[in-house]
PDB file of C-alpha atoms in Angstrom:
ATOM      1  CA  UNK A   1      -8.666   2.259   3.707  1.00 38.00           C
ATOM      2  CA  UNK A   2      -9.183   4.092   6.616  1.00 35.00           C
ATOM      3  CA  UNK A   3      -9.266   7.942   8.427  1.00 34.00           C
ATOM      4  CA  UNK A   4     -12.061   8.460  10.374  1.00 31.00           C
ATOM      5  CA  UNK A   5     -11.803   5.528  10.946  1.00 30.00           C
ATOM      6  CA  UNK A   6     -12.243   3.130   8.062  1.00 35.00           C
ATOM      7  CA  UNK A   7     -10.649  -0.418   7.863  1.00 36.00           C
ATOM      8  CA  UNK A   8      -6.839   0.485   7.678  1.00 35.00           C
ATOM      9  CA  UNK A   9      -5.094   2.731   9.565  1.00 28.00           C
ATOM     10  CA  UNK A  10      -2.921   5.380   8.339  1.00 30.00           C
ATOM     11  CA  UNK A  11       0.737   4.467   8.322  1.00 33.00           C
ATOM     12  CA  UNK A  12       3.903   6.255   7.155  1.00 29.00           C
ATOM     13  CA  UNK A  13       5.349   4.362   4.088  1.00 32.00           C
ATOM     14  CA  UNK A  14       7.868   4.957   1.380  1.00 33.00           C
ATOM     15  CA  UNK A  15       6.455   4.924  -2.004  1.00 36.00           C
ATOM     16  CA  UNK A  16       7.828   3.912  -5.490  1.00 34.00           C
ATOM     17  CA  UNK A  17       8.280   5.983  -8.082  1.00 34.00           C
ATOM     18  CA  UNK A  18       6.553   9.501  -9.065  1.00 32.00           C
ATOM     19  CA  UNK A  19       5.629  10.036  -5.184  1.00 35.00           C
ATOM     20  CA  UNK A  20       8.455  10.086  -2.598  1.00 35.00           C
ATOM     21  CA  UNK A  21       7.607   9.768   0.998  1.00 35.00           C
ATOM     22  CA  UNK A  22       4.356  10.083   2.011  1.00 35.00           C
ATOM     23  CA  UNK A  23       2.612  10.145   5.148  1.00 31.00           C
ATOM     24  CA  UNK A  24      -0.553   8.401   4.217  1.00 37.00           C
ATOM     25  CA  UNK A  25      -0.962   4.972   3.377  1.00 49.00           C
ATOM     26  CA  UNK A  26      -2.200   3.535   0.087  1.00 52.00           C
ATOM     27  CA  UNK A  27      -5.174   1.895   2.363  1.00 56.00           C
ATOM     28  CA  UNK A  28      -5.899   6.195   3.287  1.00 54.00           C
ATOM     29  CA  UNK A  29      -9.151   6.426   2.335  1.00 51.00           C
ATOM     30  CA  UNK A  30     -12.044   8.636   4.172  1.00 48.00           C
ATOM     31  CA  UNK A  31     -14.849   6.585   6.216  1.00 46.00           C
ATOM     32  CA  UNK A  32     -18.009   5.901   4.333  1.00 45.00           C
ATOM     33  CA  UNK A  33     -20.580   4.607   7.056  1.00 37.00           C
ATOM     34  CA  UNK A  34     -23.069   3.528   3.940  1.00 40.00           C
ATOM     35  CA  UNK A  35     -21.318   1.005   3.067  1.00 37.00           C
ATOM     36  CA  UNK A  36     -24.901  -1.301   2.624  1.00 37.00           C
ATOM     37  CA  UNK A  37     -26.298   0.997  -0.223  1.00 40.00           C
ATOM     38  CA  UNK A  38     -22.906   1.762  -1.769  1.00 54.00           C
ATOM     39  CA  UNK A  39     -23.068   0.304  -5.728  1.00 82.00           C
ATOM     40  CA  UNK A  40     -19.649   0.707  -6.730  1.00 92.00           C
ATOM     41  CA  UNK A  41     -20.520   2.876  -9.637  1.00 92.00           C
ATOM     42  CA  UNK A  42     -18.022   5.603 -11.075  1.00 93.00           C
ATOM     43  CA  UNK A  43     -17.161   7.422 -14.112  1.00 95.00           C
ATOM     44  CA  UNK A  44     -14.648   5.318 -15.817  1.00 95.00           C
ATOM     45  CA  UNK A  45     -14.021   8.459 -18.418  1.00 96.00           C
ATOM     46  CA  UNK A  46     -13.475  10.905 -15.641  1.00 96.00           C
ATOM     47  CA  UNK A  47     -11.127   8.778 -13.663  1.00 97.00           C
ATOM     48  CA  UNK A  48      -9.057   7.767 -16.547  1.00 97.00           C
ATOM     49  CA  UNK A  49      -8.380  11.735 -17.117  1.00 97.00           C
ATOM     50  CA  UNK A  50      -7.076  12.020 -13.825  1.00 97.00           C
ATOM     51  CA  UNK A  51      -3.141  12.396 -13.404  1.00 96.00           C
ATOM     52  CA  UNK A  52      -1.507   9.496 -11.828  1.00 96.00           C
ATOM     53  CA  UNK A  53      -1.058  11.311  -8.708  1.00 95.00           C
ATOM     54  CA  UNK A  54      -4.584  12.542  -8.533  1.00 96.00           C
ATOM     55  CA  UNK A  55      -5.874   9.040  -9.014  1.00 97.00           C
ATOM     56  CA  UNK A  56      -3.676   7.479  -6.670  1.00 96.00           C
ATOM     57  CA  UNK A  57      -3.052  10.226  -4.146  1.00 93.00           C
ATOM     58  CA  UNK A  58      -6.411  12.585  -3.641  1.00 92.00           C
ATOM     59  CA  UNK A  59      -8.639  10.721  -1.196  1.00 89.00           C
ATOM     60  CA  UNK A  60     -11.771  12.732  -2.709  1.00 90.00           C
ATOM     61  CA  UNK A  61     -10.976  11.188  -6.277  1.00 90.00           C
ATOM     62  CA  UNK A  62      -9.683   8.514  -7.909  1.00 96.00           C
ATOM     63  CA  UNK A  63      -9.302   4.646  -6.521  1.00 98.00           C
ATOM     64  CA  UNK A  64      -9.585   5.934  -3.253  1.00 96.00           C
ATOM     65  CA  UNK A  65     -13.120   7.492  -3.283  1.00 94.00           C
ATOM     66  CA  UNK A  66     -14.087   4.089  -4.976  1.00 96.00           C
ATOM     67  CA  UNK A  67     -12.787   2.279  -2.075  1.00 94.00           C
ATOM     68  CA  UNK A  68     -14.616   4.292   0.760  1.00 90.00           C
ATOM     69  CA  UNK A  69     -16.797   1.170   1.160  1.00 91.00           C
ATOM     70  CA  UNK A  70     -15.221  -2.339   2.090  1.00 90.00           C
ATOM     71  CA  UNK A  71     -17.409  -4.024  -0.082  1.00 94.00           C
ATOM     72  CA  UNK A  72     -16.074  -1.981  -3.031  1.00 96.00           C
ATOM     73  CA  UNK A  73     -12.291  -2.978  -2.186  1.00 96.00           C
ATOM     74  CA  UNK A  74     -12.472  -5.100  -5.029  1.00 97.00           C
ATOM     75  CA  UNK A  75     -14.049  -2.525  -7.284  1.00 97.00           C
ATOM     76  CA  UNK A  76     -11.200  -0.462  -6.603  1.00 97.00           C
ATOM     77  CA  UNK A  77      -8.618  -3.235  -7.459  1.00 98.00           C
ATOM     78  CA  UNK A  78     -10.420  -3.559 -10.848  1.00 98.00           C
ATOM     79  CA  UNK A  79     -10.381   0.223 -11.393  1.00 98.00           C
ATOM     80  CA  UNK A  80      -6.323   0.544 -10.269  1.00 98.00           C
ATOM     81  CA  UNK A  81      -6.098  -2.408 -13.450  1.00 98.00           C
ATOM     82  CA  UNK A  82      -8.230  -0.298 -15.501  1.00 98.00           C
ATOM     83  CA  UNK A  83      -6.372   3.200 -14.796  1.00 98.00           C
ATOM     84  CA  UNK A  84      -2.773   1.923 -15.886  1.00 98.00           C
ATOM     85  CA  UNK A  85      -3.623  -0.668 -18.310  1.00 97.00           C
ATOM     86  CA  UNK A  86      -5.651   2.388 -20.610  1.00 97.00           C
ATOM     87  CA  UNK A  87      -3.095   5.202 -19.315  1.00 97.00           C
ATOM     88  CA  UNK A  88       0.609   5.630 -20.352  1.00 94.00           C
ATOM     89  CA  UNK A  89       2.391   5.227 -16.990  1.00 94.00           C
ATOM     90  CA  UNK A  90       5.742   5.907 -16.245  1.00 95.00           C
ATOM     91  CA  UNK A  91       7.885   2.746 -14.746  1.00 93.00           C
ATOM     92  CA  UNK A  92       8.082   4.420 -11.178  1.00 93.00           C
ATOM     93  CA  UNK A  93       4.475   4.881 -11.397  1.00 95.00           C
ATOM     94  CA  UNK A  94       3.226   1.944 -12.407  1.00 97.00           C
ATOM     95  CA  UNK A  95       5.413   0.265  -9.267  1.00 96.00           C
ATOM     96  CA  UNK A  96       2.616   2.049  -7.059  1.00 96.00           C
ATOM     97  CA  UNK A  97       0.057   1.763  -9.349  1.00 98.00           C
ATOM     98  CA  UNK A  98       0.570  -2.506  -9.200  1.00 98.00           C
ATOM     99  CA  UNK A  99       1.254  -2.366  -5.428  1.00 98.00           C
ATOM    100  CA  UNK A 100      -1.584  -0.978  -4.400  1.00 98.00           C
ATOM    101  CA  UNK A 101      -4.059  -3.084  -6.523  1.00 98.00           C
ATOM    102  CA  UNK A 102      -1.644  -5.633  -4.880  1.00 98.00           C
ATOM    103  CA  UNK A 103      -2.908  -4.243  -1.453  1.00 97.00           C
ATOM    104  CA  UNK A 104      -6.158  -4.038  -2.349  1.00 97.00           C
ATOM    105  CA  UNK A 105      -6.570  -7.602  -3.806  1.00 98.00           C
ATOM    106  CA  UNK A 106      -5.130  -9.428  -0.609  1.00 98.00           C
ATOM    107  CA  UNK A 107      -7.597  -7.278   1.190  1.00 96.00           C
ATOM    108  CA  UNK A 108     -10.138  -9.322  -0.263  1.00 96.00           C
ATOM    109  CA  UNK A 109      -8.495 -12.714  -0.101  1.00 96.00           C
ATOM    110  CA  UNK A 110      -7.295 -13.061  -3.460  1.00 98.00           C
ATOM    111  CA  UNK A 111      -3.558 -13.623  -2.167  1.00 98.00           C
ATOM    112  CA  UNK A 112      -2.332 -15.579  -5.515  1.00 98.00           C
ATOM    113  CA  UNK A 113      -3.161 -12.332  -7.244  1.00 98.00           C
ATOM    114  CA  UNK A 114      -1.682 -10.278  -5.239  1.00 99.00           C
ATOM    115  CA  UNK A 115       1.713 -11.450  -4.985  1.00 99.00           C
ATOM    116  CA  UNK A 116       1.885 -11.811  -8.473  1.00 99.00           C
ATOM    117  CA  UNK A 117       1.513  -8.171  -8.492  1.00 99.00           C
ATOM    118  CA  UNK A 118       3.126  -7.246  -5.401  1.00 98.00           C
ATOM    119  CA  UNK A 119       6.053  -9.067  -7.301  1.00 98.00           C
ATOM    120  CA  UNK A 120       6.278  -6.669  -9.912  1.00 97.00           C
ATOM    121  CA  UNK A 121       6.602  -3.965  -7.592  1.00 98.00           C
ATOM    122  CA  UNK A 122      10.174  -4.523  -7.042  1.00 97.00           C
ATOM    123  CA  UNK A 123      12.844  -1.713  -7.596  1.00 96.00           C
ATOM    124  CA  UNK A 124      16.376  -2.608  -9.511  1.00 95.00           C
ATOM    125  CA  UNK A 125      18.437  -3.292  -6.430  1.00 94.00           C
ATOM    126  CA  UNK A 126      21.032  -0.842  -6.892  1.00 94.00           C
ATOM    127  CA  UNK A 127      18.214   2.231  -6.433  1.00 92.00           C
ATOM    128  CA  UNK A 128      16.928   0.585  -3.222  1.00 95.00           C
ATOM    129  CA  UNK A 129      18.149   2.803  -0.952  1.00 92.00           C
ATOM    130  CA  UNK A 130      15.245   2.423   2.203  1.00 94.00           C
ATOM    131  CA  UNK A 131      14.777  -0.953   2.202  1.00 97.00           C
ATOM    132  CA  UNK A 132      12.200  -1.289  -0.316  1.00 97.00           C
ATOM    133  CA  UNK A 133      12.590  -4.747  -1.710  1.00 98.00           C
ATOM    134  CA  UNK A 134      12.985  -6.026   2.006  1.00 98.00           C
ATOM    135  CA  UNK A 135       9.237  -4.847   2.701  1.00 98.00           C
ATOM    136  CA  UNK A 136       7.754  -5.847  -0.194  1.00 98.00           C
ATOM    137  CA  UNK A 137       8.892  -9.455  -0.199  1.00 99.00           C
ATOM    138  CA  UNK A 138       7.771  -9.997   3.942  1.00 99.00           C
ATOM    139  CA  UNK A 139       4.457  -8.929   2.632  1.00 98.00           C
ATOM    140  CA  UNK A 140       4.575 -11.914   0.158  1.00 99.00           C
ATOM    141  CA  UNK A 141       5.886 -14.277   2.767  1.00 99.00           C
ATOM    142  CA  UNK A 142       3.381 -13.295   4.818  1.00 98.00           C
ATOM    143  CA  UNK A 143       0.821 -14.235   2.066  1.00 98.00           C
ATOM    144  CA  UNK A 144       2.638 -17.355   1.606  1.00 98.00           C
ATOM    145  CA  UNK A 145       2.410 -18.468   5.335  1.00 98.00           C
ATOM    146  CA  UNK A 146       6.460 -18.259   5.412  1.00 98.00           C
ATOM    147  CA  UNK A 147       7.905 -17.360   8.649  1.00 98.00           C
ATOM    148  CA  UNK A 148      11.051 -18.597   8.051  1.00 98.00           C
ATOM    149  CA  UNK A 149      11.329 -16.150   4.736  1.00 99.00           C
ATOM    150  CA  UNK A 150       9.416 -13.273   6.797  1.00 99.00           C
ATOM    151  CA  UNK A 151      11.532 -13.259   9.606  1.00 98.00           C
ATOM    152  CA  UNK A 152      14.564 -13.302   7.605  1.00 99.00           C
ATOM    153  CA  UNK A 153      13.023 -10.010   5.463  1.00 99.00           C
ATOM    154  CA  UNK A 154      12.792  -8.285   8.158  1.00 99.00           C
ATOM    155  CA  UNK A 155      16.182  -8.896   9.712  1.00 98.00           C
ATOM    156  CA  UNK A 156      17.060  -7.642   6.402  1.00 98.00           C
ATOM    157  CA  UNK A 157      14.777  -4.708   6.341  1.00 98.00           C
ATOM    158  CA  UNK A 158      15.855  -3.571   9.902  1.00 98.00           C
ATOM    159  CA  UNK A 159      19.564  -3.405   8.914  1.00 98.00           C
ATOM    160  CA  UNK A 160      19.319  -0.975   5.988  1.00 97.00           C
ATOM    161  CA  UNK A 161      21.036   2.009   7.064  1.00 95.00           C
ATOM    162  CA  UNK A 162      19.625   5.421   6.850  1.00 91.00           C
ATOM    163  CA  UNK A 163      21.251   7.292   4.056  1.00 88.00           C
ATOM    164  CA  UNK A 164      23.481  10.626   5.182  1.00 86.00           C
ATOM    165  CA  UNK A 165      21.540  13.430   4.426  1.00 84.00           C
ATOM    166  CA  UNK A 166      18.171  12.054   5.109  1.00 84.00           C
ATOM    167  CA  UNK A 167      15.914  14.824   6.528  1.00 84.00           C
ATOM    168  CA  UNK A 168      11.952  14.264   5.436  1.00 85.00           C
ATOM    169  CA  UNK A 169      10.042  17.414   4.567  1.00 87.00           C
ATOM    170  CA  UNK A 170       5.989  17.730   4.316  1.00 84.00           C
ATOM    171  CA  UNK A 171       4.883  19.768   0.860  1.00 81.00           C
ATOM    172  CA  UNK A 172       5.765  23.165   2.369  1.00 86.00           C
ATOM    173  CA  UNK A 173       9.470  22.088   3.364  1.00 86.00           C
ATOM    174  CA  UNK A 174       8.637  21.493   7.123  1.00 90.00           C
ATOM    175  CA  UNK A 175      10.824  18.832   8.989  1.00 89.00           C
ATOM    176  CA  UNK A 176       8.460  15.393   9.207  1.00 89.00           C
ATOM    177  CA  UNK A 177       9.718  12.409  11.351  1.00 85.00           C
ATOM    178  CA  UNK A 178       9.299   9.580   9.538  1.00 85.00           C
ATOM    179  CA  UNK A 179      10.555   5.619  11.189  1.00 86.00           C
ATOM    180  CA  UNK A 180      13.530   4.287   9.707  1.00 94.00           C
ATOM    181  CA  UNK A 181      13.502   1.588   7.636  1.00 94.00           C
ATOM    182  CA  UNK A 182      10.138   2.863   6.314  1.00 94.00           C
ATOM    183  CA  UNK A 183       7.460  -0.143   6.832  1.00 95.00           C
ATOM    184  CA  UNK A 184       9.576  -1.839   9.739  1.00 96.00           C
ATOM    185  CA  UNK A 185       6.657  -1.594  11.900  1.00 94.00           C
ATOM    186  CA  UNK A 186       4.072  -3.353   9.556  1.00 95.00           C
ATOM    187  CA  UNK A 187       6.698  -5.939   9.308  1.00 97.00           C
ATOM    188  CA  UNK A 188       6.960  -6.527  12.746  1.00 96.00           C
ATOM    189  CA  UNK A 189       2.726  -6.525  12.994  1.00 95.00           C
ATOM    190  CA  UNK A 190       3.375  -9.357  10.313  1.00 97.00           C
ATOM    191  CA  UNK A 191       5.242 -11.552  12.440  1.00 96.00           C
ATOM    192  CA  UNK A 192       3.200 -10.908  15.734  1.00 95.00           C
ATOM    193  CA  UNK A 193      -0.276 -11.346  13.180  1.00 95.00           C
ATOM    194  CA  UNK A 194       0.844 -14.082  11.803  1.00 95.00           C
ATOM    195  CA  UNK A 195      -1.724 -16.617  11.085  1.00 91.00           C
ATOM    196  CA  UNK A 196      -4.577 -14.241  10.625  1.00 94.00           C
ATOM    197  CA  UNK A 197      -5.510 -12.414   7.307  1.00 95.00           C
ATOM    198  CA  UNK A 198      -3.983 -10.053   5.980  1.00 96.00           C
ATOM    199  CA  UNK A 199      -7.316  -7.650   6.264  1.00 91.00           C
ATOM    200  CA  UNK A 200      -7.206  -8.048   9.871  1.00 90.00           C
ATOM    201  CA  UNK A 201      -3.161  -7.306  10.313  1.00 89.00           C
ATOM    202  CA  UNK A 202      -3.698  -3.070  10.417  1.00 80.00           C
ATOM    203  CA  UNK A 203      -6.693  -2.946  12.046  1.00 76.00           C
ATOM    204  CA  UNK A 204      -8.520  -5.776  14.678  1.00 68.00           C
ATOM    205  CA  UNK A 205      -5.104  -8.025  15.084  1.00 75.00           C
ATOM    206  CA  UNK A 206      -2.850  -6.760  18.165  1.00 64.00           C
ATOM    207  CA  UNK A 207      -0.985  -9.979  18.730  1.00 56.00           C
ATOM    208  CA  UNK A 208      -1.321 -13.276  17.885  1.00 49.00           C
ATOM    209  CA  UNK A 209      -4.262 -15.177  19.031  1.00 45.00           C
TER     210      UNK A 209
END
């Protein structure tokens, strides 16, 4: 949830599924400054026609435009549950689709939730090639209050090598650089964060306090 700038930052991430690497984060949202007068109200009908990548993807559409306003974070969570529970979603898709309402829902403090679904965001082992699985279980440690287990993730994380061949375009084939491992650095804001909440790690928290 962010861009202009609204409570997340951008960050480069790898993605499950349908979308491959992307530059924006799931939290990429554009800046609503009306945040007081903002109802949560949408078209359920319209936004279940959207394609998954449309709904997940286009910040003018989908759970994005719903989350604009911080106090409609949860809205959005609801609306991500919504979207794949009605739709037919492909496995790959419905990794994103769960991680983000995973995002979303430790946003607002429901952690329990959120690694439950942050859990099911795992890939088979044998097709995580970036480090995938490392990333997604320091998040839950870091939910859990585990630095032990989070530190240990992201030793784990930081030793994935980067595959041969591995040259990052945009959508019109141009050369992007993207960190390798993907995520490292929100790991490492996880361990220097740790303690605060998990709203405040990719935006007011620098260092620990």
């Amino acid at each position: 949830m962010q861009s202009t700038t609204s409570s997340f930052t951008m960050r480069a991430l790898l993605v499950t599924g349908f979308l491959s690497i992307t530059i924006a984060s799931p939290f990429s949202v554009a800046k609503d400054t009306n945040t007081e007068s903002e109802t949560c109200s949408y078209n359920e009908v319209e936004m279940l026609k959207l394609s998954p990548r449309e709904f997940d993807q286009n910040l003018e559409k989908g759970w994005r435009e719903v989350a604009k306003a911080e106090a409609c974070r949860e809205a959005a969570a609801d609306l991500i549950h919504t979207y794949y529970t009605k739709n037919e979603i492909s496995k790959g898709a419905m990794r994103t689709f769960v991680w983000h309402e995973g995002q979303l829902r430790a946003e607002v403090g429901q952690y329990q939730r959120a690694i439950s679904l942050m859990k099911q965001a795992r890939k088979s082992p044998e097709k995580d090639m970036s480090g995938w699985n490392y990333y997604v279980d320091a998040t839950i440690a870091f939910l859990q209050s585990d630095r032990e287990k989070l530190k240990n993730q992201r030793e784990k994380l930081a030793a994935v090598p980067k595959p041969e061949g591995f040259n990052p375009t945009d959508a019109d084939g141009n050369p992007i650089e993207i960190q390798w491992p993907p995520n490292l650095n929100i790991v490492d804001k996880f361990i220097r964060c740790f303690d605060q909440p998990y709203s405040e790690v990719y935006t007011e928290c620098t260092a620990e306090k």
